[in-house]
XYZ file of C-alpha atoms in Angstrom:
786
model
C 23.682 -49.918 -7.714
C 25.312 -46.949 -6.878
C 27.354 -46.097 -4.095
C 26.572 -43.040 -2.563
C 29.689 -40.359 -2.305
C 31.413 -40.043 0.703
C 29.882 -36.361 1.625
C 26.440 -38.018 1.912
C 27.610 -41.004 4.332
C 27.164 -39.019 7.325
C 23.574 -38.047 6.447
C 22.884 -41.606 5.444
C 24.201 -42.904 8.940
C 21.891 -40.363 10.956
C 18.908 -41.157 8.785
C 19.596 -45.036 9.878
C 19.880 -43.892 13.442
C 16.545 -41.938 13.152
C 14.891 -44.737 11.514
C 16.057 -47.090 14.012
C 14.651 -45.187 16.921
C 11.539 -44.546 15.300
C 11.100 -48.141 14.307
C 11.893 -49.143 18.038
C 9.189 -46.961 19.331
C 6.606 -47.562 16.778
C 6.968 -51.527 16.539
C 7.380 -51.923 20.579
C 3.883 -49.977 20.418
C 2.413 -53.031 18.236
C 2.159 -55.329 21.195
C -1.203 -55.675 22.052
C -2.385 -57.547 24.861
C -4.635 -61.020 23.991
C -8.217 -61.285 25.202
C -8.534 -63.173 28.235
C -10.984 -63.762 30.993
C -9.578 -62.358 34.535
C -10.402 -64.604 37.752
C -10.691 -61.584 40.865
C -11.367 -63.014 43.921
C -14.778 -62.583 45.219
C -15.601 -62.074 41.593
C -17.982 -64.210 39.288
C -16.473 -65.068 35.883
C -17.183 -62.665 32.949
C -16.750 -63.891 29.445
C -15.849 -60.726 26.918
C -15.361 -61.015 23.167
C -12.261 -62.147 21.871
C -9.928 -59.810 20.154
C -6.582 -59.860 17.697
C -3.783 -60.851 19.434
C -1.892 -58.415 17.165
C -2.397 -55.296 14.894
C 0.267 -54.733 12.018
C 1.612 -51.356 11.271
C 3.798 -50.885 7.720
C 7.446 -51.165 8.267
C 10.380 -48.995 6.354
C 13.807 -50.187 5.485
C 16.391 -47.520 4.159
C 17.848 -48.430 0.603
C 21.465 -48.728 0.114
C 22.157 -49.393 3.521
C 25.928 -49.926 4.028
C 26.657 -50.281 7.904
C 28.595 -53.128 9.567
C 25.512 -54.552 10.872
C 22.071 -55.691 9.564
C 19.624 -53.241 9.005
C 16.824 -53.382 12.073
C 13.520 -53.239 10.580
C 11.112 -53.880 13.503
C 9.583 -56.078 15.960
C 6.937 -58.534 16.014
C 5.264 -59.209 19.445
C 2.125 -61.388 20.562
C 0.176 -60.640 23.752
C 0.457 -64.509 24.294
C 4.325 -63.815 24.884
C 4.960 -63.991 28.274
C 8.853 -63.704 27.733
C 9.600 -67.240 28.882
C 10.254 -68.484 25.350
C 7.301 -70.660 24.682
C 6.105 -68.457 21.443
C 7.693 -68.826 18.445
C 7.590 -66.324 15.613
C 7.573 -67.570 11.872
C 8.267 -65.240 8.956
C 7.300 -66.308 5.418
C 6.789 -64.309 1.941
C 9.096 -62.412 -0.201
C 12.721 -62.458 1.287
C 11.931 -64.128 4.033
C 14.904 -66.006 5.152
C 17.211 -64.713 2.717
C 16.871 -60.745 2.734
C 14.736 -60.630 5.796
C 15.590 -62.660 8.812
C 13.427 -62.811 12.106
C 14.757 -63.946 15.708
C 11.797 -66.566 16.437
C 11.925 -66.023 20.142
C 12.186 -61.990 20.442
C 10.737 -61.221 17.002
C 13.087 -58.923 15.996
C 13.323 -58.760 12.109
C 16.564 -57.226 10.246
C 17.481 -56.995 6.603
C 20.588 -58.818 6.242
C 21.102 -57.144 2.408
C 21.314 -53.539 0.963
C 18.471 -53.201 -1.046
C 18.053 -50.909 -4.209
C 14.293 -49.326 -4.388
C 14.891 -48.855 -8.041
C 14.483 -52.625 -8.453
C 12.099 -53.263 -6.045
C 10.304 -51.069 -3.803
C 8.229 -53.347 -1.385
C 8.250 -56.467 -0.049
C 4.979 -58.603 1.071
C 5.461 -60.932 4.137
C 3.186 -63.061 6.144
C 4.062 -63.697 10.191
C 2.741 -66.210 12.699
C 2.888 -66.888 16.289
C 3.058 -70.768 17.459
C 3.374 -72.542 20.542
C 6.675 -73.806 20.631
C 5.768 -77.067 22.470
C 2.584 -77.854 20.747
C 2.993 -76.053 17.468
C -0.296 -74.715 17.558
C -0.926 -71.024 16.358
C -1.502 -68.604 18.809
C -2.143 -66.107 16.820
C -3.805 -66.421 13.095
C -1.444 -65.806 10.168
C -1.418 -61.929 9.324
C 0.273 -59.880 6.182
C 2.299 -56.834 6.405
C 4.693 -54.744 3.957
C 8.029 -53.556 4.184
C 8.704 -50.635 2.084
C 12.143 -49.627 0.656
C 12.636 -46.103 1.584
C 14.304 -43.963 -1.462
C 17.646 -42.023 -0.952
C 18.935 -39.796 -3.944
C 21.142 -42.784 -5.410
C 20.455 -41.893 -9.616
C 21.630 -39.419 -11.382
C 19.454 -38.054 -14.134
C 19.911 -39.557 -17.645
C 19.101 -38.409 -21.487
C 18.208 -41.882 -22.986
C 17.618 -40.341 -26.674
C 21.376 -38.572 -26.559
C 23.204 -37.601 -28.151
C 21.004 -35.406 -30.329
C 21.737 -34.449 -34.051
C 19.234 -31.522 -35.208
C 19.297 -28.851 -37.743
C 17.818 -25.097 -37.658
C 17.723 -22.529 -40.661
C 20.026 -20.097 -40.881
C 19.267 -16.399 -40.429
C 16.521 -17.451 -37.990
C 15.009 -15.399 -35.374
C 15.812 -15.275 -31.773
C 13.863 -17.684 -29.734
C 13.349 -20.065 -32.956
C 12.824 -23.702 -31.263
C 15.844 -26.279 -32.238
C 14.976 -29.338 -29.785
C 13.611 -30.319 -26.928
C 15.527 -32.770 -24.566
C 14.462 -34.780 -21.471
C 16.407 -36.437 -18.657
C 14.918 -39.264 -16.551
C 15.893 -39.787 -12.946
C 15.437 -43.341 -11.349
C 14.764 -42.135 -8.039
C 11.059 -41.755 -6.054
C 9.568 -38.651 -7.798
C 6.892 -38.974 -4.802
C 9.314 -38.486 -1.918
C 11.380 -35.639 -1.714
C 13.654 -33.856 -4.443
C 15.536 -36.773 -5.464
C 13.865 -36.848 -9.193
C 13.223 -33.260 -9.674
C 15.527 -32.125 -12.479
C 16.466 -28.733 -13.378
C 18.422 -28.148 -17.096
C 21.377 -25.628 -17.739
C 23.556 -24.976 -20.727
C 27.020 -25.865 -20.328
C 28.174 -25.146 -23.704
C 26.398 -23.346 -26.891
C 26.109 -19.929 -25.419
C 25.982 -17.394 -26.559
C 24.343 -18.854 -29.678
C 21.746 -20.982 -28.078
C 19.653 -21.073 -24.547
C 17.792 -23.883 -22.660
C 14.472 -23.866 -20.572
C 15.361 -24.986 -17.192
C 12.019 -26.956 -16.817
C 10.975 -27.828 -20.281
C 14.622 -28.612 -21.551
C 13.662 -26.581 -24.633
C 16.825 -25.308 -26.866
C 16.120 -22.213 -28.632
C 18.205 -19.659 -30.643
C 19.748 -16.888 -28.812
C 21.314 -14.601 -31.559
C 19.834 -13.388 -34.636
C 21.312 -13.644 -38.174
C 23.179 -16.753 -37.540
C 25.254 -17.176 -41.228
C 25.576 -20.776 -42.156
C 28.289 -19.459 -44.823
C 30.299 -18.137 -41.498
C 29.699 -20.996 -39.228
C 27.602 -24.129 -40.149
C 27.989 -26.539 -36.910
C 27.784 -26.121 -33.255
C 28.062 -28.047 -30.284
C 25.714 -27.600 -27.350
C 26.171 -29.245 -24.049
C 23.390 -29.498 -21.911
C 23.054 -30.485 -18.121
C 20.377 -32.079 -16.087
C 20.868 -31.981 -12.220
C 17.986 -33.375 -9.365
C 17.218 -32.457 -6.050
C 16.133 -29.203 -7.782
C 19.473 -28.115 -8.730
C 20.743 -27.757 -5.120
C 23.862 -28.548 -3.842
C 24.512 -32.363 -3.358
C 22.380 -33.040 -6.304
C 23.346 -35.579 -8.641
C 23.789 -34.553 -12.213
C 23.831 -35.910 -16.257
C 24.757 -34.544 -19.308
C 24.009 -34.766 -23.273
C 25.284 -33.135 -26.439
C 23.565 -31.609 -28.966
C 24.947 -31.024 -32.661
C 22.935 -28.352 -34.197
C 23.559 -27.843 -37.955
C 22.591 -24.654 -39.885
C 20.548 -25.341 -42.725
C 21.202 -23.168 -45.961
C 18.451 -20.430 -47.358
C 18.936 -18.493 -50.377
C 20.668 -15.442 -48.940
C 23.846 -15.426 -51.171
C 23.161 -14.163 -54.936
C 25.477 -15.249 -57.674
C 28.791 -13.461 -58.184
C 30.906 -13.815 -61.345
C 34.791 -13.967 -60.278
C 35.518 -11.625 -63.031
C 33.712 -9.121 -64.962
C 35.156 -9.248 -68.272
C 36.293 -12.682 -69.644
C 38.109 -13.355 -73.042
C 37.566 -16.665 -75.516
C 39.355 -17.919 -78.651
C 37.464 -20.104 -80.788
C 38.923 -21.058 -84.412
C 36.515 -20.387 -87.231
C 36.513 -24.549 -88.246
C 34.682 -25.113 -85.112
C 31.684 -27.612 -85.736
C 28.456 -25.924 -85.260
C 26.631 -27.603 -82.312
C 30.007 -27.982 -80.591
C 30.730 -26.942 -77.156
C 33.398 -23.941 -77.663
C 33.856 -22.759 -73.719
C 32.752 -22.616 -70.100
C 31.830 -19.853 -67.856
C 30.460 -19.922 -64.244
C 29.142 -17.656 -61.283
C 29.890 -18.519 -57.737
C 26.914 -18.949 -55.256
C 27.935 -19.248 -51.622
C 24.372 -21.174 -51.052
C 24.224 -25.164 -51.392
C 21.471 -26.910 -53.078
C 18.501 -25.609 -55.021
C 19.561 -22.407 -53.582
C 22.750 -22.402 -55.371
C 21.145 -23.472 -58.860
C 21.706 -20.919 -61.321
C 20.378 -20.287 -65.112
C 22.699 -18.644 -67.483
C 21.436 -16.722 -70.616
C 22.811 -14.333 -73.204
C 21.430 -11.076 -73.043
C 22.812 -9.478 -76.625
C 22.976 -12.680 -78.602
C 22.570 -12.648 -82.466
C 22.001 -16.397 -82.820
C 25.466 -17.267 -83.603
C 26.134 -18.450 -79.626
C 23.849 -19.777 -77.411
C 24.573 -20.798 -73.580
C 23.212 -23.903 -71.580
C 23.738 -24.959 -67.851
C 25.323 -28.047 -66.644
C 22.969 -29.283 -63.793
C 25.980 -30.973 -62.115
C 28.594 -28.106 -62.037
C 26.637 -25.418 -62.270
C 28.597 -24.208 -65.320
C 27.575 -22.057 -68.244
C 28.033 -24.247 -71.264
C 28.948 -21.875 -74.614
C 27.215 -23.771 -77.497
C 28.413 -22.362 -81.616
C 24.977 -22.560 -83.427
C 25.759 -21.116 -86.649
C 29.440 -21.300 -88.473
C 32.481 -18.870 -87.755
C 33.874 -16.958 -90.701
C 36.857 -15.069 -89.857
C 37.024 -13.280 -93.273
C 33.519 -11.916 -92.206
C 33.641 -11.256 -88.548
C 36.441 -11.747 -86.377
C 35.133 -10.757 -82.846
C 31.688 -11.328 -80.932
C 30.944 -9.519 -77.565
C 28.415 -11.596 -75.474
C 26.790 -9.969 -72.213
C 26.130 -13.132 -70.002
C 23.732 -13.145 -67.010
C 23.311 -15.615 -64.141
C 20.387 -15.607 -61.848
C 19.151 -17.662 -59.044
C 16.149 -20.216 -60.125
C 14.813 -20.487 -56.703
C 14.358 -17.274 -54.608
C 13.506 -16.377 -51.373
C 11.631 -13.095 -50.991
C 12.273 -12.822 -47.094
C 15.923 -11.983 -48.360
C 15.199 -9.731 -51.112
C 16.950 -7.091 -49.158
C 20.115 -8.857 -50.235
C 19.780 -8.848 -53.648
C 19.304 -8.447 -56.650
C 20.121 -12.467 -56.890
C 21.584 -12.101 -60.262
C 25.034 -11.182 -61.593
C 26.470 -10.170 -65.354
C 29.882 -10.373 -66.966
C 30.993 -9.467 -70.283
C 32.468 -12.529 -72.687
C 34.537 -11.677 -75.819
C 34.792 -14.314 -78.239
C 37.661 -14.074 -80.720
C 37.320 -15.740 -83.989
C 40.641 -17.537 -84.983
C 41.939 -17.808 -88.914
C 42.554 -21.257 -89.932
C 43.046 -22.736 -93.656
C 39.818 -24.075 -94.629
C 38.913 -26.313 -97.264
C 37.222 -25.329 -100.720
C 33.422 -24.395 -100.191
C 31.169 -25.832 -103.519
C 28.510 -23.210 -104.967
C 25.860 -25.475 -103.857
C 25.512 -28.205 -101.035
C 24.195 -30.815 -103.621
C 24.071 -31.141 -107.385
C 21.061 -32.678 -109.664
C 22.272 -33.813 -113.172
C 20.984 -35.986 -115.926
C 22.124 -37.461 -118.877
C 20.470 -39.708 -121.905
C 21.781 -43.195 -121.854
C 23.571 -44.583 -124.786
C 25.507 -41.368 -124.978
C 28.962 -41.272 -126.390
C 31.635 -41.586 -124.138
C 32.906 -38.082 -123.151
C 29.303 -36.577 -123.264
C 29.170 -33.353 -120.744
C 26.982 -33.796 -117.765
C 27.416 -31.071 -115.926
C 30.012 -29.098 -113.616
C 30.727 -28.054 -110.376
C 32.370 -25.070 -108.677
C 34.328 -24.454 -105.634
C 36.257 -21.729 -104.025
C 38.783 -21.056 -101.309
C 37.113 -19.044 -98.396
C 40.378 -18.237 -97.238
C 41.714 -14.702 -97.925
C 44.375 -16.311 -100.284
C 41.904 -17.577 -102.338
C 44.163 -20.396 -103.348
C 43.530 -22.316 -106.889
C 40.984 -25.492 -106.276
C 41.591 -28.876 -107.886
C 38.726 -31.544 -108.609
C 38.667 -35.081 -108.474
C 36.191 -38.159 -107.951
C 36.291 -39.507 -104.564
C 36.565 -43.302 -103.892
C 36.211 -44.411 -107.777
C 38.740 -46.593 -109.286
C 39.211 -46.416 -113.081
C 38.366 -49.567 -114.129
C 34.532 -49.258 -113.095
C 33.866 -45.507 -112.864
C 31.162 -44.128 -115.203
C 32.302 -40.415 -114.752
C 35.124 -38.371 -115.288
C 35.776 -34.762 -113.952
C 38.032 -32.108 -115.486
C 40.625 -31.408 -112.571
C 40.419 -27.565 -113.352
C 37.198 -26.761 -114.725
C 34.787 -29.147 -112.878
C 33.124 -30.433 -115.926
C 31.938 -33.817 -115.564
C 31.794 -36.263 -118.570
C 30.538 -39.763 -118.964
C 33.186 -42.331 -119.071
C 31.749 -45.432 -120.571
C 28.127 -45.663 -122.487
C 25.201 -45.816 -119.780
C 22.407 -48.277 -119.721
C 18.891 -46.821 -118.099
C 17.677 -50.236 -117.895
C 20.456 -51.413 -115.852
C 21.378 -48.503 -113.422
C 18.809 -45.402 -113.675
C 20.459 -43.572 -110.969
C 24.225 -42.754 -110.055
C 25.391 -40.803 -106.715
C 28.726 -39.797 -106.802
C 31.158 -37.760 -104.734
C 33.427 -34.916 -105.942
C 35.903 -33.641 -103.768
C 37.862 -30.309 -104.315
C 41.281 -29.286 -102.545
C 43.671 -26.482 -102.763
C 46.243 -27.121 -105.116
C 48.995 -26.425 -102.655
C 47.420 -28.351 -100.125
C 45.569 -31.418 -100.493
C 45.091 -31.844 -96.674
C 41.740 -29.533 -96.508
C 39.502 -31.186 -99.079
C 35.538 -30.146 -99.274
C 33.052 -32.703 -100.602
C 29.804 -32.610 -102.536
C 27.259 -35.262 -103.571
C 26.077 -35.355 -107.204
C 22.991 -37.048 -108.365
C 22.811 -38.125 -111.871
C 19.668 -39.414 -113.611
C 20.203 -41.505 -116.465
C 17.184 -40.700 -119.172
C 15.674 -42.987 -120.965
C 15.743 -43.246 -124.931
C 13.677 -45.928 -126.892
C 16.098 -48.575 -127.335
C 14.398 -51.579 -126.215
C 11.599 -53.199 -128.304
C 8.331 -54.383 -126.448
C 7.741 -58.223 -126.761
C 5.023 -60.417 -126.030
C 4.942 -62.580 -122.703
C 5.455 -66.118 -123.141
C 2.208 -67.387 -122.479
C 0.219 -71.035 -123.635
C -2.811 -70.212 -125.791
C -5.493 -72.778 -126.166
C -8.378 -73.005 -128.580
C -11.295 -75.526 -128.509
C -12.419 -77.780 -130.871
C -15.936 -76.653 -130.369
C -15.371 -73.105 -130.637
C -17.071 -70.496 -132.785
C -16.161 -67.612 -134.820
C -15.667 -64.516 -133.586
C -14.341 -66.012 -130.235
C -12.015 -64.377 -127.812
C -9.375 -67.167 -127.128
C -6.624 -65.332 -125.272
C -5.345 -61.450 -124.099
C -1.849 -60.601 -125.226
C 0.229 -58.469 -122.939
C 3.299 -56.740 -123.870
C 6.600 -56.090 -122.115
C 8.694 -53.273 -122.323
C 12.041 -52.137 -120.510
C 11.700 -48.751 -121.478
C 9.858 -46.297 -119.348
C 6.415 -45.178 -119.904
C 7.359 -42.486 -122.294
C 9.065 -44.751 -124.801
C 6.711 -47.942 -123.864
C 3.067 -47.781 -123.745
C 1.072 -47.308 -125.887
C 1.576 -50.677 -127.763
C 0.126 -51.805 -130.974
C -0.527 -55.213 -131.929
C -0.966 -57.016 -135.579
C -0.310 -60.088 -137.677
C 2.663 -60.564 -139.640
C 2.719 -58.928 -143.085
C 2.673 -62.868 -144.451
C 0.066 -63.647 -142.185
C -2.132 -60.570 -142.581
C -5.252 -62.422 -143.639
C -5.381 -65.929 -141.208
C -7.671 -67.933 -142.140
C -8.030 -69.365 -138.692
C -7.033 -66.359 -136.297
C -6.810 -62.320 -136.125
C -5.639 -59.780 -133.564
C -7.605 -56.947 -131.936
C -6.407 -53.851 -130.471
C -8.115 -53.196 -126.998
C -6.823 -49.652 -127.111
C -5.426 -50.032 -123.569
C -1.838 -51.708 -124.303
C -3.703 -55.442 -124.780
C -4.762 -57.040 -127.845
C -7.264 -60.268 -128.037
C -6.811 -63.481 -130.488
C -10.110 -64.165 -132.064
C -10.889 -67.122 -134.014
C -12.210 -66.927 -137.680
C -13.871 -70.099 -137.985
C -15.909 -72.462 -136.100
C -14.639 -75.666 -134.938
C -11.099 -77.107 -134.826
C -9.772 -80.893 -135.250
C -6.931 -81.896 -132.788
C -6.501 -84.822 -134.905
C -6.072 -83.245 -138.244
C -3.934 -80.304 -136.568
C -3.306 -79.713 -133.018
C -0.836 -76.820 -133.211
C -1.078 -73.551 -135.085
C 1.561 -71.112 -135.156
C 0.664 -67.260 -135.344
C 3.316 -64.632 -135.807
C 2.593 -61.321 -134.164
C 3.977 -58.035 -134.239
C 4.190 -55.530 -131.493
C 5.391 -51.673 -131.670
C 5.750 -49.366 -128.951
C 4.846 -45.444 -129.321
C 8.554 -44.173 -128.603
C 10.281 -41.875 -131.298
C 11.435 -44.003 -133.331
C 8.820 -46.661 -132.707
C 10.439 -50.460 -131.984
C 8.784 -53.415 -132.388
C 9.230 -57.264 -132.428
C 7.645 -60.356 -133.562
C 6.696 -63.320 -131.658
C 5.330 -66.560 -132.875
C 2.536 -67.599 -130.820
C 1.910 -71.478 -130.370
C -2.124 -72.257 -130.250
C -3.015 -75.635 -128.882
C -6.285 -77.247 -130.159
C -7.841 -79.065 -127.225
C -10.819 -80.968 -126.342
C -13.051 -79.024 -124.122
C -16.503 -79.344 -121.960
C -19.225 -77.191 -123.242
C -18.484 -74.394 -120.420
C -15.185 -74.003 -122.311
C -12.991 -75.956 -119.538
C -10.125 -77.963 -121.196
C -10.897 -81.611 -121.133
C -8.038 -83.332 -123.063
C -4.926 -81.953 -125.778
C -2.519 -83.723 -127.419
C -0.720 -86.233 -125.019
C 2.545 -84.763 -125.576
C 1.500 -81.531 -125.917
C -0.777 -81.189 -122.979
C 2.051 -82.522 -120.527
C 4.550 -80.153 -122.078
C 2.178 -77.190 -121.809
C 0.293 -77.882 -118.613
C 2.860 -79.449 -117.032
C 3.134 -82.168 -114.181
C 3.591 -81.939 -110.680
C 6.086 -84.290 -108.690
C 3.100 -85.696 -106.918
C 1.259 -86.267 -110.022
C 4.406 -88.108 -111.498
C 4.673 -90.225 -108.776
C 0.961 -91.167 -109.014
C 1.154 -91.847 -112.508
C 4.521 -94.088 -111.632
C 2.898 -95.671 -108.965
C -0.089 -96.585 -111.311
C 1.915 -98.146 -114.220
C 3.699 -100.186 -111.410
C 0.562 -101.613 -110.433
C -0.716 -102.223 -113.776
C 2.808 -103.855 -114.482
C 2.134 -106.312 -111.562
C -1.292 -106.829 -112.693
C 0.104 -108.016 -116.078
C 2.777 -109.998 -114.374
C 0.195 -111.791 -112.101
C -1.988 -112.322 -115.220
C 0.893 -113.946 -117.080
C 1.921 -116.476 -114.102
C -1.802 -117.360 -113.674
C -2.462 -118.455 -117.473
C 0.961 -120.104 -117.278
C -0.391 -122.586 -114.572
C -3.584 -123.358 -116.549
C -3.929 -126.347 -119.038
C -4.384 -125.118 -122.704
C -5.648 -128.147 -124.620
C -6.283 -125.741 -127.448
C -2.705 -125.258 -128.555
C -1.539 -128.054 -130.887
C 1.972 -127.870 -130.933
C 4.815 -126.288 -128.227
C 6.301 -123.773 -131.017
C 2.687 -123.014 -132.024
C 2.548 -119.691 -129.970
C 1.073 -116.942 -131.290
C 1.156 -113.393 -130.591
C -2.033 -111.735 -129.686
C -3.567 -108.311 -129.954
C -6.441 -107.424 -127.392
C -8.406 -104.199 -129.112
C -10.536 -101.886 -126.609
C -12.828 -99.386 -128.097
C -13.718 -100.983 -131.051
C -17.258 -100.569 -132.854
C -18.275 -103.959 -131.745
C -20.219 -105.099 -129.013
C -17.893 -104.411 -126.162
C -16.577 -107.092 -124.146
C -17.752 -109.848 -126.313
C -15.831 -108.608 -129.012
C -12.636 -108.938 -127.472
C -10.647 -111.507 -129.454
C -7.115 -112.716 -129.805
C -5.914 -112.383 -133.435
C -2.987 -113.998 -134.842
C -1.029 -111.300 -136.810
C 1.851 -113.489 -137.953
C 0.222 -113.391 -141.396
C 0.448 -109.508 -141.588
C 4.071 -109.991 -140.436
C 5.269 -112.210 -142.816
C 2.711 -112.589 -145.910
C 4.023 -116.241 -146.837
C 2.276 -117.435 -143.335
C -1.156 -116.386 -144.265
C -1.824 -119.850 -146.418
C -1.299 -121.877 -143.417
C -4.293 -122.696 -141.612
C -4.838 -120.899 -138.087
C -7.227 -121.758 -135.476
C -8.655 -119.058 -132.962
C -7.090 -120.095 -129.698
C -10.196 -118.944 -127.250
C -13.376 -120.721 -129.334
C -12.709 -124.109 -130.812
C -14.554 -124.071 -134.267
C -17.382 -126.515 -135.260
C -16.768 -126.574 -138.731
C -13.220 -126.765 -140.117
C -12.826 -124.340 -142.966
C -11.108 -125.110 -145.847
C -7.084 -123.927 -146.272
C -6.234 -121.171 -148.485
C -3.566 -121.060 -150.282
C -2.040 -118.818 -152.385
C 0.860 -118.309 -154.886
C 4.081 -117.614 -153.221
C 5.112 -115.699 -156.501
C 2.437 -113.321 -156.232
C 3.118 -112.346 -152.447
C 6.065 -110.063 -153.387
C 4.042 -108.094 -156.054
C 0.713 -108.209 -154.141
C -0.943 -104.635 -153.415
C -1.149 -103.920 -149.834
C -4.688 -102.414 -150.384
C -5.925 -105.573 -152.437
C -4.332 -107.522 -149.237
C -6.024 -106.008 -146.668
C -9.410 -106.377 -148.576
C -8.857 -109.857 -149.194
C -8.074 -110.549 -145.291
C -11.305 -108.435 -144.262
C -13.329 -110.726 -147.015
C -12.230 -113.532 -145.524
C -12.893 -113.086 -141.932
C -16.668 -112.154 -142.937
C -16.948 -115.398 -144.655
C -14.914 -117.223 -141.912
C -18.032 -119.344 -139.722
C -15.721 -119.998 -136.948
C -14.977 -116.251 -135.914
C -17.868 -114.912 -133.826
C -19.595 -112.202 -133.718
C -19.841 -111.750 -137.330
C -19.391 -107.887 -136.866
C -16.279 -107.656 -135.638
C -13.741 -105.294 -136.991
C -10.405 -106.718 -137.862
C -7.728 -104.020 -138.302
C -4.425 -104.661 -140.163
C -1.390 -102.912 -140.455
C 0.925 -104.478 -143.254
C 3.776 -102.375 -142.739
C 6.124 -104.146 -145.540
C 9.536 -105.196 -144.965
C 12.840 -102.864 -144.261
C 10.327 -99.996 -143.588
C 12.480 -96.973 -142.241
C 9.145 -95.208 -140.985
C 6.863 -95.989 -137.561
C 3.538 -97.669 -137.536
C 0.643 -96.370 -139.596
C -1.644 -99.033 -138.394
C -4.377 -96.272 -137.307
C -6.196 -95.819 -140.517
C -9.813 -95.225 -140.724
C -12.210 -97.185 -143.198
C -11.544 -97.684 -146.560
C -14.569 -95.606 -147.904
C -13.807 -92.445 -145.265
C -11.944 -89.371 -146.390
C -9.105 -88.847 -144.247
C -8.423 -85.320 -142.432
C -5.124 -85.927 -142.453
C -1.799 -84.759 -144.431
C 0.008 -87.619 -145.929
C 2.317 -85.778 -147.912
C 4.933 -86.894 -145.680
C 4.800 -90.486 -147.671
C 6.957 -88.755 -150.197
C 10.045 -88.933 -147.844
C 9.458 -92.266 -146.704
C 11.331 -94.237 -149.781
C 9.956 -96.497 -152.531
C 8.507 -98.936 -149.794
C 5.489 -96.452 -149.265
C 5.169 -94.753 -152.889
C 1.820 -96.638 -153.586
C 0.586 -95.097 -150.375
C 1.745 -91.813 -151.181
C 0.152 -91.905 -154.431
C -3.493 -93.188 -152.802
C -3.231 -90.582 -149.974
C -0.999 -87.767 -151.298
C -3.670 -85.527 -152.708
C -3.807 -82.311 -150.815
C -7.111 -81.107 -149.646
C -7.433 -77.637 -151.054
C -9.498 -76.423 -147.563
C -7.001 -77.519 -145.145
C -4.807 -74.898 -143.822
C -1.121 -74.698 -142.438
């Protein structure tokens, strides 16, 4: 709460006295006589309608009272009060007993505290008069209001200050800048305490303020930001309508002039000079230039251009620094041109047509570019060289030549050399003086068809400046690789027919197409007329193998070797001979291979790891079954064995020509191993004979000279006559190999009366033991082919 200034205190004291007198005259008039009945002598008693004992008016109390005594507010009085103290006045409500105190005998009300209208402008209280002796109400309770009367104790304030605003430069007079508003806490309905007027204390003559509305406007034309950008304006607000004695408050408005494009760009100089060496790289920045613009932001953006450019230079604008960057677009040559004169223009990109009279908003300058002479590296006559050379060419064969010249005016001699090439592995050499490139080793197109080399050239007296050029050397093909047939497995079916295509041959040639296809296939001269197979060219670089007869027998011959010659079409043509291996296999009717010779089939077809594992598992299972079977047989009683040493080896035969499982027999083949044991009487282990056969004896002296064929016939006849051998159509196969044999078994022999398809000429090489067999079976079939 503000304390009034000393100059206002006499006024407030006067108001207090006026108020006290006003309250005394008014509040004393509030007393109203109570309705009662008068008794006059000689008159009868008259009853009147009862009336209220008091009528309240509104009380007023002055705020900010600073007197030594409590401020008198008013007086309560009832008609029932005769002044004898029998009436007691009671005050309740807002502030009763704390702010407002009442004399319960006289009814006088005083304010004990200084009040502030801006905090609370009125108080609602209740008054009542009661009989002091009986405590009974003499008057009904009544409500009254004490209003706090305003005084000018609050100065105007700017709640939003200080202010920061902008206004465009070069604005017209009267352009609105901002409106400020001051608030006053005093009562606007009472007097002029809250009536505010505005005035400018600082900021003239640039700005003015409306005294009623607080609107601040520009007061001068053409305020230039480039001359002065910031202004500080002080505005005062005074209450009491600006009269003397009113309270005031002030605020600051910081005004900034925003930029407009009212300044064209200007180059600081009209002539510039720039030195650029002729060795500058194309595309590089060779210099900078800048025009000044007093504006800021977009208004200062400049676009640079070369007015008279010939394409050697170009200029770009740096967005950050607003500089013009001079770029080199073509190579410089001091010997051809030593000076370039460029006219460069800088133009604002964002124009404001309101200020076109300040223009034009562009400027030009002249830039002289001086080309500096440097010692340049030799320059080759071509940027890239293409050369070629035939493979297998002799060492020292000329491939081509490169030339380079010194671009300087001195025209120094040039030396050539290979770049990054060690003597051990370099395929080419170059003459240091002439630039002639020759082969340094024999080239093979099939190994490396292309060579990319780099040749360097430098001045003979200055090896630091070096020029380079790339050379591509193509190795040309010659017919130095004969074609060959790809290794493939060839199969012919036993049931094939004559003229049937069993395979198609393809050839491979490392040479290119000019020395490779077309290929020609033929049989070797020694096999030009082959009774089994022939070759047919398909005219598409392939050939077909055809059969010349029907039916093949893989038992008689399972492999055929056919030499085939393949030739290319190069100059001169080259050829090679490949021996084809044709395997005879058993096939289904639809041509699918069913089986081939076991060894050949496995080697040709090949078995995967999974198939080998499966076969191994089957073998293990079969072995386990055999072991189990032997174990069970040993556990059984065998009454047919006569003696412990009479243990015979058994041969179990399958796929016989007999009656299947019933023909499976066990035979004692010890007689075949030792002819002397044939005379002993042997019995079948599986069938006990009903009739004992008579023992057969043979002179031991004739055993050594016995003929094997006669021996086999004798054994076959004995087996047929033996009544203890059921069934009687059983085929018994003997394979007497003789003694001290060096060859393998030949036990698989056909019937004696059947012509064999096998070739037994190899029996001549088996020694004297097989001389007889060689004579019997060594006759060569004239129709059999090798």
